[in-house]
Structures are given as C-alpha cells and as structure tokens.
Amino acid sequence: MQWLVKRAKGGFGIIINCAVHVCQSVQGWINELGIYDDLHLPGLKRLSETLKTYENLNIIQIFHGAARSARALTGKQPMSASIYKIDNQNFEEPREMSHKDISDILNKFAAATESAYKAGFDGVEIHEANGYILTQFLSTQSNLRKTSIVEALKTELVLFEKS
C-alpha cells in the first residue's frame, strides 16, 4: 500500500494497482492481493479510501493467472485454454479448462468487479497481458483447441459484458 500511497501523494491523477486475483486457485505469487472473498473488502476499502484522500481516480486491476498460477500457493494444478508445454521451469503444464471452468471464471470476474465497486474503487482494469487467462485463449501457442479465434474473442467479449 505504501508504494501506491507514495504515487498518490506525488500527484498522479489515476492510480492503478497491480494484479489482484479473482479466485484463490489462481494466485501467482506470495502477498498478492485477492478480491474473491468478502473478507478482502475491509482491506480493499481501506486502500481505496486512503488513496482517495489524495484526490485521484483509483482503478483496481483484476486478473486470472491461469497457467501462470502457482500450485505451491493454491494447491491446485494450473489450468489454461489447452494443455501445452511451458518453456519455463517455474510453471507446470496446465490442464485444459472445461466449459464449466470458463463459465466459472467469467462469473469470478463479474463478482470481482462488483466487489471492487463495493470497496469504493472508481473502475476496474482487466489485466490481459503477461500470459494470463485471456492472453492464453488468444495465443496459438497456448490455445490448441479446435475453437476458432472468433469463438475465443466471443468468450472474451462475454467477460467484458459481464464486468
């Protein structure tokens, strides 16, 4: 929080915090913020209120780590658009997501957006870079499904409509 407060004090008009995971099973690193449980709301509200004292807009960045999630933190095998080999020893091979998994994720993003509103944030940014879930559906390296790119984009658009 201190890093964000320092920027807010410095006169930045918009403060966007970094990746906040939308469900416990997709945490990517230690001490990462979460927004998947009402238990997070008091802390997120405190963050939002603290930053707003410096008269700026506060945006919360939400994400789903998918294949970049850490089993050591979540206890679950990472998942992705498809099973594929990751050329990085820090990540394990993900399992392919089912249609139910995809639906659940869309609902998690929608719930996280609602929680962000309850916590007092001015907006939500969906983090789509760095090989996270949406990137994994759009990439031909990680999306080996027989689904067309158009269908992958439709999945992404549904997410934005729900949020």
Short mmCIF file of N, CA and C in Angstrom, two decimals:
data_model
loop_
_atom_site.label_atom_id
_atom_site.label_comp_id
_atom_site.label_asym_id
_atom_site.label_seq_id
_atom_site.Cartn_x
_atom_site.Cartn_y
_atom_site.Cartn_z
N MET A 1 0.82 -1.19 0.00
CA MET A 1 0.00 0.00 0.00
C MET A 1 0.87 1.26 0.00
N GLN A 2 1.98 1.21 0.68
CA GLN A 2 2.84 2.40 0.77
C GLN A 2 3.33 2.86 -0.61
N TRP A 3 3.61 1.91 -1.48
CA TRP A 3 4.08 2.26 -2.83
C TRP A 3 2.99 3.04 -3.56
N LEU A 4 1.74 2.59 -3.46
CA LEU A 4 0.63 3.27 -4.11
C LEU A 4 0.37 4.64 -3.48
N VAL A 5 0.45 4.72 -2.16
CA VAL A 5 0.24 5.99 -1.46
C VAL A 5 1.29 7.01 -1.89
N LYS A 6 2.52 6.56 -2.04
CA LYS A 6 3.60 7.46 -2.48
C LYS A 6 3.26 8.07 -3.84
N ARG A 7 2.72 7.26 -4.75
CA ARG A 7 2.35 7.77 -6.07
C ARG A 7 1.17 8.74 -5.95
N ALA A 8 0.20 8.39 -5.12
CA ALA A 8 -0.96 9.25 -4.93
C ALA A 8 -0.54 10.61 -4.37
N LYS A 9 0.36 10.60 -3.39
CA LYS A 9 0.88 11.85 -2.81
C LYS A 9 1.65 12.65 -3.85
N GLY A 10 2.26 11.95 -4.79
CA GLY A 10 3.08 12.62 -5.80
C GLY A 10 2.28 13.32 -6.88
N GLY A 11 0.96 13.23 -6.81
CA GLY A 11 0.14 13.98 -7.75
C GLY A 11 -0.36 13.20 -8.96
N PHE A 12 -0.18 11.89 -8.97
CA PHE A 12 -0.71 11.11 -10.08
C PHE A 12 -2.24 11.22 -10.09
N GLY A 13 -2.83 11.47 -11.23
CA GLY A 13 -4.28 11.63 -11.33
C GLY A 13 -5.04 10.32 -11.31
N ILE A 14 -4.39 9.26 -11.77
CA ILE A 14 -5.01 7.93 -11.78
C ILE A 14 -4.02 6.96 -11.15
N ILE A 15 -4.50 6.18 -10.20
CA ILE A 15 -3.69 5.14 -9.57
C ILE A 15 -4.29 3.80 -9.96
N ILE A 16 -3.50 2.96 -10.62
CA ILE A 16 -3.95 1.61 -10.96
C ILE A 16 -3.07 0.64 -10.20
N ASN A 17 -3.69 -0.13 -9.30
CA ASN A 17 -2.88 -1.10 -8.56
C ASN A 17 -2.60 -2.30 -9.45
N CYS A 18 -1.65 -3.12 -9.06
CA CYS A 18 -1.28 -4.26 -9.90
C CYS A 18 -2.14 -5.47 -9.60
N ALA A 19 -2.02 -6.46 -10.43
CA ALA A 19 -2.81 -7.68 -10.47
C ALA A 19 -3.39 -8.17 -9.15
N VAL A 20 -4.71 -8.22 -9.10
CA VAL A 20 -5.46 -8.73 -7.95
C VAL A 20 -6.21 -9.96 -8.45
N HIS A 21 -5.95 -11.11 -7.84
CA HIS A 21 -6.55 -12.34 -8.38
C HIS A 21 -8.02 -12.47 -8.00
N VAL A 22 -8.79 -13.04 -8.96
CA VAL A 22 -10.25 -13.11 -8.83
C VAL A 22 -10.74 -14.38 -8.16
N CYS A 23 -9.85 -15.34 -7.93
CA CYS A 23 -10.21 -16.54 -7.16
C CYS A 23 -8.94 -17.14 -6.57
N GLN A 24 -9.08 -17.82 -5.44
CA GLN A 24 -7.93 -18.32 -4.70
C GLN A 24 -7.08 -19.27 -5.53
N SER A 25 -7.69 -20.03 -6.40
CA SER A 25 -6.96 -21.06 -7.14
C SER A 25 -6.08 -20.51 -8.26
N VAL A 26 -6.00 -19.19 -8.40
CA VAL A 26 -5.18 -18.62 -9.48
C VAL A 26 -4.12 -17.64 -8.98
N GLN A 27 -3.80 -17.71 -7.71
CA GLN A 27 -2.77 -16.82 -7.16
C GLN A 27 -1.43 -17.14 -7.80
N GLY A 28 -0.69 -16.10 -8.15
CA GLY A 28 0.58 -16.28 -8.84
C GLY A 28 1.81 -16.09 -7.99
N TRP A 29 1.72 -15.30 -6.93
CA TRP A 29 2.89 -15.06 -6.09
C TRP A 29 2.46 -14.73 -4.66
N ILE A 30 3.40 -14.81 -3.76
CA ILE A 30 3.16 -14.54 -2.34
C ILE A 30 2.79 -13.07 -2.15
N ASN A 31 1.90 -12.81 -1.21
CA ASN A 31 1.46 -11.45 -0.84
C ASN A 31 0.68 -10.73 -1.94
N GLU A 32 0.17 -11.47 -2.89
CA GLU A 32 -0.65 -10.89 -3.95
C GLU A 32 -2.03 -10.58 -3.39
N LEU A 33 -2.58 -9.44 -3.75
CA LEU A 33 -3.93 -9.09 -3.30
C LEU A 33 -4.96 -10.00 -3.95
N GLY A 34 -6.02 -10.28 -3.21
CA GLY A 34 -7.14 -11.06 -3.73
C GLY A 34 -8.42 -10.25 -3.63
N ILE A 35 -9.39 -10.61 -4.45
CA ILE A 35 -10.70 -9.95 -4.43
C ILE A 35 -11.80 -10.98 -4.66
N TYR A 36 -11.60 -12.17 -4.11
CA TYR A 36 -12.54 -13.27 -4.35
C TYR A 36 -13.39 -13.62 -3.13
N ASP A 37 -13.25 -12.89 -2.04
CA ASP A 37 -13.97 -13.21 -0.81
C ASP A 37 -14.32 -11.91 -0.10
N ASP A 38 -15.48 -11.88 0.53
CA ASP A 38 -15.88 -10.67 1.27
C ASP A 38 -14.90 -10.31 2.37
N LEU A 39 -14.10 -11.27 2.81
CA LEU A 39 -13.07 -10.98 3.82
C LEU A 39 -12.04 -9.98 3.31
N HIS A 40 -11.91 -9.86 1.98
CA HIS A 40 -10.95 -8.92 1.40
C HIS A 40 -11.48 -7.48 1.39
N LEU A 41 -12.79 -7.33 1.48
CA LEU A 41 -13.38 -6.00 1.31
C LEU A 41 -12.89 -4.95 2.31
N PRO A 42 -12.78 -5.24 3.60
CA PRO A 42 -12.29 -4.19 4.51
C PRO A 42 -10.90 -3.66 4.12
N GLY A 43 -9.99 -4.54 3.77
CA GLY A 43 -8.65 -4.10 3.38
C GLY A 43 -8.66 -3.34 2.07
N LEU A 44 -9.44 -3.81 1.10
CA LEU A 44 -9.53 -3.12 -0.18
C LEU A 44 -10.21 -1.76 -0.02
N LYS A 45 -11.20 -1.70 0.85
CA LYS A 45 -11.88 -0.42 1.12
C LYS A 45 -10.91 0.55 1.78
N ARG A 46 -10.13 0.06 2.72
CA ARG A 46 -9.12 0.91 3.38
C ARG A 46 -8.12 1.44 2.35
N LEU A 47 -7.69 0.59 1.42
CA LEU A 47 -6.77 1.02 0.37
C LEU A 47 -7.42 2.10 -0.49
N SER A 48 -8.63 1.85 -0.94
CA SER A 48 -9.33 2.80 -1.79
C SER A 48 -9.54 4.14 -1.08
N GLU A 49 -10.00 4.10 0.15
CA GLU A 49 -10.24 5.33 0.91
C GLU A 49 -8.95 6.10 1.16
N THR A 50 -7.88 5.39 1.46
CA THR A 50 -6.58 6.04 1.69
C THR A 50 -6.12 6.76 0.43
N LEU A 51 -6.21 6.09 -0.70
CA LEU A 51 -5.76 6.70 -1.95
C LEU A 51 -6.64 7.88 -2.35
N LYS A 52 -7.93 7.80 -2.08
CA LYS A 52 -8.85 8.88 -2.47
C LYS A 52 -8.60 10.16 -1.68
N THR A 53 -7.93 10.08 -0.55
CA THR A 53 -7.63 11.31 0.19
C THR A 53 -6.72 12.23 -0.61
N TYR A 54 -6.10 11.70 -1.64
CA TYR A 54 -5.19 12.49 -2.48
C TYR A 54 -5.85 12.92 -3.79
N GLU A 55 -7.19 12.81 -3.84
CA GLU A 55 -7.99 13.31 -4.96
C GLU A 55 -7.56 12.77 -6.32
N ASN A 56 -7.55 11.46 -6.43
CA ASN A 56 -7.25 10.84 -7.72
C ASN A 56 -8.28 9.75 -7.99
N LEU A 57 -8.25 9.22 -9.19
CA LEU A 57 -9.09 8.08 -9.53
C LEU A 57 -8.34 6.80 -9.17
N ASN A 58 -9.05 5.86 -8.59
CA ASN A 58 -8.43 4.60 -8.18
C ASN A 58 -9.02 3.46 -8.99
N ILE A 59 -8.16 2.81 -9.73
CA ILE A 59 -8.56 1.68 -10.58
C ILE A 59 -7.93 0.42 -10.00
N ILE A 60 -8.72 -0.63 -9.91
CA ILE A 60 -8.20 -1.91 -9.45
C ILE A 60 -8.04 -2.82 -10.66
N GLN A 61 -6.89 -3.44 -10.75
CA GLN A 61 -6.57 -4.32 -11.89
C GLN A 61 -6.82 -5.76 -11.45
N ILE A 62 -7.76 -6.43 -12.12
CA ILE A 62 -8.08 -7.81 -11.76
C ILE A 62 -7.55 -8.76 -12.82
N PHE A 63 -7.24 -9.98 -12.38
CA PHE A 63 -6.71 -10.95 -13.34
C PHE A 63 -6.94 -12.37 -12.88
N HIS A 64 -6.74 -13.28 -13.82
CA HIS A 64 -6.78 -14.72 -13.58
C HIS A 64 -5.47 -15.26 -14.12
N GLY A 65 -4.62 -15.79 -13.25
CA GLY A 65 -3.29 -16.24 -13.64
C GLY A 65 -3.26 -17.45 -14.55
N ALA A 66 -4.29 -18.28 -14.49
CA ALA A 66 -4.38 -19.49 -15.33
C ALA A 66 -3.09 -20.30 -15.23
N ALA A 67 -2.43 -20.55 -16.35
CA ALA A 67 -1.22 -21.39 -16.36
C ALA A 67 -0.08 -20.77 -15.57
N ARG A 68 -0.17 -19.49 -15.26
CA ARG A 68 0.88 -18.82 -14.50
C ARG A 68 0.61 -18.83 -13.00
N SER A 69 -0.41 -19.57 -12.60
CA SER A 69 -0.71 -19.73 -11.17
C SER A 69 0.27 -20.72 -10.56
N ALA A 70 0.46 -20.61 -9.26
CA ALA A 70 1.43 -21.46 -8.58
C ALA A 70 0.74 -22.49 -7.69
N ARG A 71 0.90 -23.77 -8.03
CA ARG A 71 0.29 -24.84 -7.22
C ARG A 71 0.76 -24.75 -5.77
N ALA A 72 2.01 -24.31 -5.56
CA ALA A 72 2.54 -24.19 -4.19
C ALA A 72 1.69 -23.24 -3.35
N LEU A 73 1.04 -22.27 -3.99
CA LEU A 73 0.21 -21.30 -3.27
C LEU A 73 -1.27 -21.68 -3.27
N THR A 74 -1.70 -22.40 -4.31
CA THR A 74 -3.13 -22.66 -4.46
C THR A 74 -3.53 -24.10 -4.13
N GLY A 75 -2.56 -25.02 -4.22
CA GLY A 75 -2.87 -26.43 -4.01
C GLY A 75 -3.57 -27.07 -5.19
N LYS A 76 -3.66 -26.35 -6.30
CA LYS A 76 -4.36 -26.87 -7.48
C LYS A 76 -3.47 -26.79 -8.72
N GLN A 77 -3.69 -27.74 -9.64
CA GLN A 77 -2.97 -27.70 -10.91
C GLN A 77 -3.45 -26.48 -11.70
N PRO A 78 -2.53 -25.72 -12.25
CA PRO A 78 -2.93 -24.58 -13.07
C PRO A 78 -3.75 -25.06 -14.27
N MET A 79 -4.57 -24.17 -14.82
CA MET A 79 -5.37 -24.51 -15.99
C MET A 79 -5.20 -23.44 -17.04
N SER A 80 -5.53 -23.81 -18.27
CA SER A 80 -5.38 -22.89 -19.39
C SER A 80 -6.38 -23.26 -20.47
N ALA A 81 -6.32 -22.54 -21.58
CA ALA A 81 -7.17 -22.84 -22.72
C ALA A 81 -6.95 -24.27 -23.18
N SER A 82 -5.70 -24.74 -23.11
CA SER A 82 -5.33 -26.09 -23.55
C SER A 82 -4.17 -26.60 -22.70
N ILE A 83 -3.91 -27.89 -22.84
CA ILE A 83 -2.69 -28.46 -22.28
C ILE A 83 -1.58 -28.08 -23.25
N TYR A 84 -0.51 -27.51 -22.75
CA TYR A 84 0.62 -27.18 -23.61
C TYR A 84 1.89 -27.14 -22.77
N LYS A 85 3.00 -27.30 -23.44
CA LYS A 85 4.30 -27.29 -22.76
C LYS A 85 4.74 -25.86 -22.55
N ILE A 86 5.10 -25.56 -21.32
CA ILE A 86 5.59 -24.22 -20.99
C ILE A 86 7.11 -24.30 -20.86
N ASP A 87 7.80 -23.48 -21.62
CA ASP A 87 9.26 -23.48 -21.60
C ASP A 87 9.80 -22.61 -20.48
N ASN A 88 9.36 -22.90 -19.27
CA ASN A 88 9.81 -22.16 -18.11
C ASN A 88 9.66 -23.09 -16.91
N GLN A 89 10.76 -23.42 -16.29
CA GLN A 89 10.72 -24.38 -15.19
C GLN A 89 9.94 -23.89 -13.97
N ASN A 90 9.62 -22.60 -13.92
CA ASN A 90 8.85 -22.06 -12.80
C ASN A 90 7.35 -22.36 -12.91
N PHE A 91 6.92 -22.83 -14.07
CA PHE A 91 5.50 -23.11 -14.29
C PHE A 91 5.32 -24.56 -14.70
N GLU A 92 4.24 -25.18 -14.22
CA GLU A 92 3.96 -26.56 -14.60
C GLU A 92 2.95 -26.61 -15.74
N GLU A 93 2.90 -27.74 -16.41
CA GLU A 93 1.96 -27.92 -17.51
C GLU A 93 0.53 -27.78 -16.99
N PRO A 94 -0.28 -26.93 -17.62
CA PRO A 94 -1.65 -26.74 -17.16
C PRO A 94 -2.58 -27.82 -17.68
N ARG A 95 -3.72 -27.95 -17.02
CA ARG A 95 -4.78 -28.80 -17.54
C ARG A 95 -5.68 -27.94 -18.42
N GLU A 96 -6.38 -28.58 -19.34
CA GLU A 96 -7.30 -27.83 -20.20
C GLU A 96 -8.57 -27.49 -19.42
N MET A 97 -9.02 -26.27 -19.59
CA MET A 97 -10.23 -25.82 -18.93
C MET A 97 -11.47 -26.42 -19.59
N SER A 98 -12.43 -26.79 -18.76
CA SER A 98 -13.71 -27.27 -19.27
C SER A 98 -14.61 -26.06 -19.54
N HIS A 99 -15.74 -26.31 -20.17
CA HIS A 99 -16.70 -25.22 -20.39
C HIS A 99 -17.21 -24.68 -19.05
N LYS A 100 -17.35 -25.57 -18.06
CA LYS A 100 -17.76 -25.13 -16.72
C LYS A 100 -16.69 -24.23 -16.10
N ASP A 101 -15.41 -24.59 -16.27
CA ASP A 101 -14.32 -23.75 -15.76
C ASP A 101 -14.42 -22.35 -16.36
N ILE A 102 -14.66 -22.29 -17.66
CA ILE A 102 -14.74 -21.00 -18.36
C ILE A 102 -15.90 -20.18 -17.81
N SER A 103 -17.05 -20.82 -17.65
CA SER A 103 -18.22 -20.13 -17.10
C SER A 103 -17.94 -19.64 -15.68
N ASP A 104 -17.30 -20.48 -14.88
CA ASP A 104 -16.95 -20.09 -13.50
C ASP A 104 -16.03 -18.87 -13.49
N ILE A 105 -15.06 -18.85 -14.40
CA ILE A 105 -14.11 -17.74 -14.46
C ILE A 105 -14.83 -16.45 -14.84
N LEU A 106 -15.73 -16.53 -15.81
CA LEU A 106 -16.49 -15.34 -16.19
C LEU A 106 -17.26 -14.80 -14.99
N ASN A 107 -17.85 -15.70 -14.23
CA ASN A 107 -18.59 -15.29 -13.03
C ASN A 107 -17.66 -14.70 -11.98
N LYS A 108 -16.44 -15.23 -11.87
CA LYS A 108 -15.46 -14.70 -10.90
C LYS A 108 -15.06 -13.27 -11.26
N PHE A 109 -14.86 -13.00 -12.56
CA PHE A 109 -14.53 -11.64 -12.99
C PHE A 109 -15.70 -10.69 -12.68
N ALA A 110 -16.92 -11.14 -12.94
CA ALA A 110 -18.09 -10.31 -12.66
C ALA A 110 -18.20 -10.03 -11.15
N ALA A 111 -18.01 -11.06 -10.33
CA ALA A 111 -18.08 -10.89 -8.87
C ALA A 111 -16.97 -9.97 -8.37
N ALA A 112 -15.77 -10.10 -8.94
CA ALA A 112 -14.66 -9.23 -8.55
C ALA A 112 -14.95 -7.78 -8.89
N THR A 113 -15.57 -7.56 -10.04
CA THR A 113 -15.94 -6.21 -10.44
C THR A 113 -16.95 -5.61 -9.45
N GLU A 114 -17.92 -6.41 -9.05
CA GLU A 114 -18.90 -5.96 -8.06
C GLU A 114 -18.22 -5.66 -6.72
N SER A 115 -17.29 -6.51 -6.32
CA SER A 115 -16.55 -6.28 -5.06
C SER A 115 -15.72 -5.00 -5.14
N ALA A 116 -15.13 -4.74 -6.30
CA ALA A 116 -14.35 -3.51 -6.47
C ALA A 116 -15.24 -2.28 -6.27
N TYR A 117 -16.44 -2.36 -6.80
CA TYR A 117 -17.40 -1.26 -6.63
C TYR A 117 -17.73 -1.09 -5.14
N LYS A 118 -18.01 -2.20 -4.46
CA LYS A 118 -18.33 -2.16 -3.02
C LYS A 118 -17.18 -1.59 -2.20
N ALA A 119 -15.95 -1.86 -2.63
CA ALA A 119 -14.77 -1.38 -1.91
C ALA A 119 -14.47 0.09 -2.21
N GLY A 120 -15.18 0.67 -3.16
CA GLY A 120 -15.02 2.10 -3.43
C GLY A 120 -14.07 2.46 -4.56
N PHE A 121 -13.66 1.49 -5.36
CA PHE A 121 -12.79 1.81 -6.49
C PHE A 121 -13.59 2.50 -7.58
N ASP A 122 -12.92 3.36 -8.34
CA ASP A 122 -13.57 4.12 -9.40
C ASP A 122 -13.71 3.34 -10.70
N GLY A 123 -12.95 2.28 -10.84
CA GLY A 123 -13.01 1.49 -12.06
C GLY A 123 -12.23 0.21 -11.93
N VAL A 124 -12.35 -0.62 -12.95
CA VAL A 124 -11.69 -1.92 -12.99
C VAL A 124 -10.94 -2.03 -14.32
N GLU A 125 -9.72 -2.53 -14.24
CA GLU A 125 -8.96 -2.85 -15.45
C GLU A 125 -8.74 -4.36 -15.45
N ILE A 126 -9.08 -5.01 -16.55
CA ILE A 126 -8.85 -6.44 -16.65
C ILE A 126 -7.45 -6.64 -17.22
N HIS A 127 -6.61 -7.27 -16.42
CA HIS A 127 -5.20 -7.49 -16.79
C HIS A 127 -5.14 -8.66 -17.78
N GLU A 128 -4.74 -8.35 -18.99
CA GLU A 128 -4.77 -9.35 -20.05
C GLU A 128 -3.37 -9.66 -20.60
N ALA A 129 -2.35 -9.07 -20.06
CA ALA A 129 -1.00 -9.28 -20.58
C ALA A 129 -0.30 -10.43 -19.87
N ASN A 130 0.97 -10.59 -20.15
CA ASN A 130 1.87 -11.50 -19.41
C ASN A 130 1.46 -12.97 -19.42
N GLY A 131 0.68 -13.38 -20.39
CA GLY A 131 0.32 -14.79 -20.48
C GLY A 131 -0.78 -15.21 -19.54
N TYR A 132 -1.59 -14.27 -19.05
CA TYR A 132 -2.70 -14.63 -18.17
C TYR A 132 -3.86 -15.16 -19.00
N ILE A 133 -4.99 -15.44 -18.38
CA ILE A 133 -6.04 -16.26 -18.99
C ILE A 133 -6.52 -15.77 -20.35
N LEU A 134 -6.81 -14.50 -20.49
CA LEU A 134 -7.34 -14.04 -21.77
C LEU A 134 -6.29 -14.15 -22.87
N THR A 135 -5.06 -13.84 -22.53
CA THR A 135 -3.97 -14.00 -23.49
C THR A 135 -3.83 -15.45 -23.90
N GLN A 136 -4.01 -16.36 -22.95
CA GLN A 136 -3.87 -17.79 -23.24
C GLN A 136 -4.93 -18.27 -24.23
N PHE A 137 -6.11 -17.67 -24.18
CA PHE A 137 -7.14 -18.05 -25.15
C PHE A 137 -6.87 -17.46 -26.53
N LEU A 138 -6.20 -16.32 -26.58
CA LEU A 138 -5.95 -15.67 -27.86
C LEU A 138 -4.65 -16.13 -28.53
N SER A 139 -3.79 -16.79 -27.80
CA SER A 139 -2.49 -17.21 -28.33
C SER A 139 -2.58 -18.59 -28.99
N THR A 140 -1.96 -18.71 -30.15
CA THR A 140 -1.91 -20.01 -30.82
C THR A 140 -0.91 -20.95 -30.15
N GLN A 141 -0.07 -20.44 -29.26
CA GLN A 141 0.87 -21.29 -28.53
C GLN A 141 0.18 -21.99 -27.36
N SER A 142 -0.76 -21.30 -26.72
CA SER A 142 -1.42 -21.89 -25.55
C SER A 142 -2.85 -22.34 -25.82
N ASN A 143 -3.46 -21.86 -26.87
CA ASN A 143 -4.81 -22.29 -27.22
C ASN A 143 -4.74 -23.25 -28.40
N LEU A 144 -4.71 -24.53 -28.09
CA LEU A 144 -4.64 -25.57 -29.11
C LEU A 144 -6.01 -26.20 -29.37
N ARG A 145 -7.04 -25.59 -28.84
CA ARG A 145 -8.40 -26.09 -29.05
C ARG A 145 -8.76 -25.96 -30.52
N LYS A 146 -9.77 -26.65 -30.90
CA LYS A 146 -10.25 -26.56 -32.27
C LYS A 146 -11.19 -25.35 -32.43
N THR A 147 -11.29 -24.58 -31.37
CA THR A 147 -12.11 -23.37 -31.37
C THR A 147 -11.46 -22.32 -32.25
N SER A 148 -12.24 -21.61 -33.03
CA SER A 148 -11.69 -20.56 -33.88
C SER A 148 -11.34 -19.34 -33.05
N ILE A 149 -10.54 -18.47 -33.61
CA ILE A 149 -10.17 -17.23 -32.94
C ILE A 149 -11.42 -16.37 -32.70
N VAL A 150 -12.39 -16.46 -33.61
CA VAL A 150 -13.64 -15.71 -33.45
C VAL A 150 -14.36 -16.17 -32.19
N GLU A 151 -14.41 -17.49 -31.97
CA GLU A 151 -15.06 -18.01 -30.76
C GLU A 151 -14.28 -17.59 -29.51
N ALA A 152 -12.96 -17.56 -29.60
CA ALA A 152 -12.15 -17.11 -28.47
C ALA A 152 -12.45 -15.65 -28.15
N LEU A 153 -12.57 -14.83 -29.20
CA LEU A 153 -12.89 -13.42 -28.99
C LEU A 153 -14.29 -13.25 -28.41
N LYS A 154 -15.23 -14.09 -28.83
CA LYS A 154 -16.58 -14.03 -28.26
C LYS A 154 -16.53 -14.32 -26.77
N THR A 155 -15.71 -15.29 -26.37
CA THR A 155 -15.55 -15.60 -24.94
C THR A 155 -15.04 -14.37 -24.20
N GLU A 156 -14.08 -13.70 -24.80
CA GLU A 156 -13.52 -12.51 -24.17
C GLU A 156 -14.57 -11.40 -24.08
N LEU A 157 -15.35 -11.22 -25.12
CA LEU A 157 -16.37 -10.17 -25.11
C LEU A 157 -17.45 -10.44 -24.07
N VAL A 158 -17.79 -11.70 -23.86
CA VAL A 158 -18.76 -12.05 -22.82
C VAL A 158 -18.22 -11.60 -21.47
N LEU A 159 -16.93 -11.78 -21.25
CA LEU A 159 -16.31 -11.35 -20.00
C LEU A 159 -16.50 -9.85 -19.80
N PHE A 160 -16.24 -9.07 -20.84
CA PHE A 160 -16.38 -7.62 -20.72
C PHE A 160 -17.83 -7.22 -20.48
N GLU A 161 -18.77 -7.91 -21.13
CA GLU A 161 -20.18 -7.61 -20.92
C GLU A 161 -20.60 -7.91 -19.48
N LYS A 162 -20.11 -9.01 -18.91
CA LYS A 162 -20.46 -9.38 -17.53
C LYS A 162 -19.85 -8.41 -16.53
N SER A 163 -18.67 -7.89 -16.84
CA SER A 163 -17.99 -6.98 -15.92
C SER A 163 -18.62 -5.61 -16.03
#
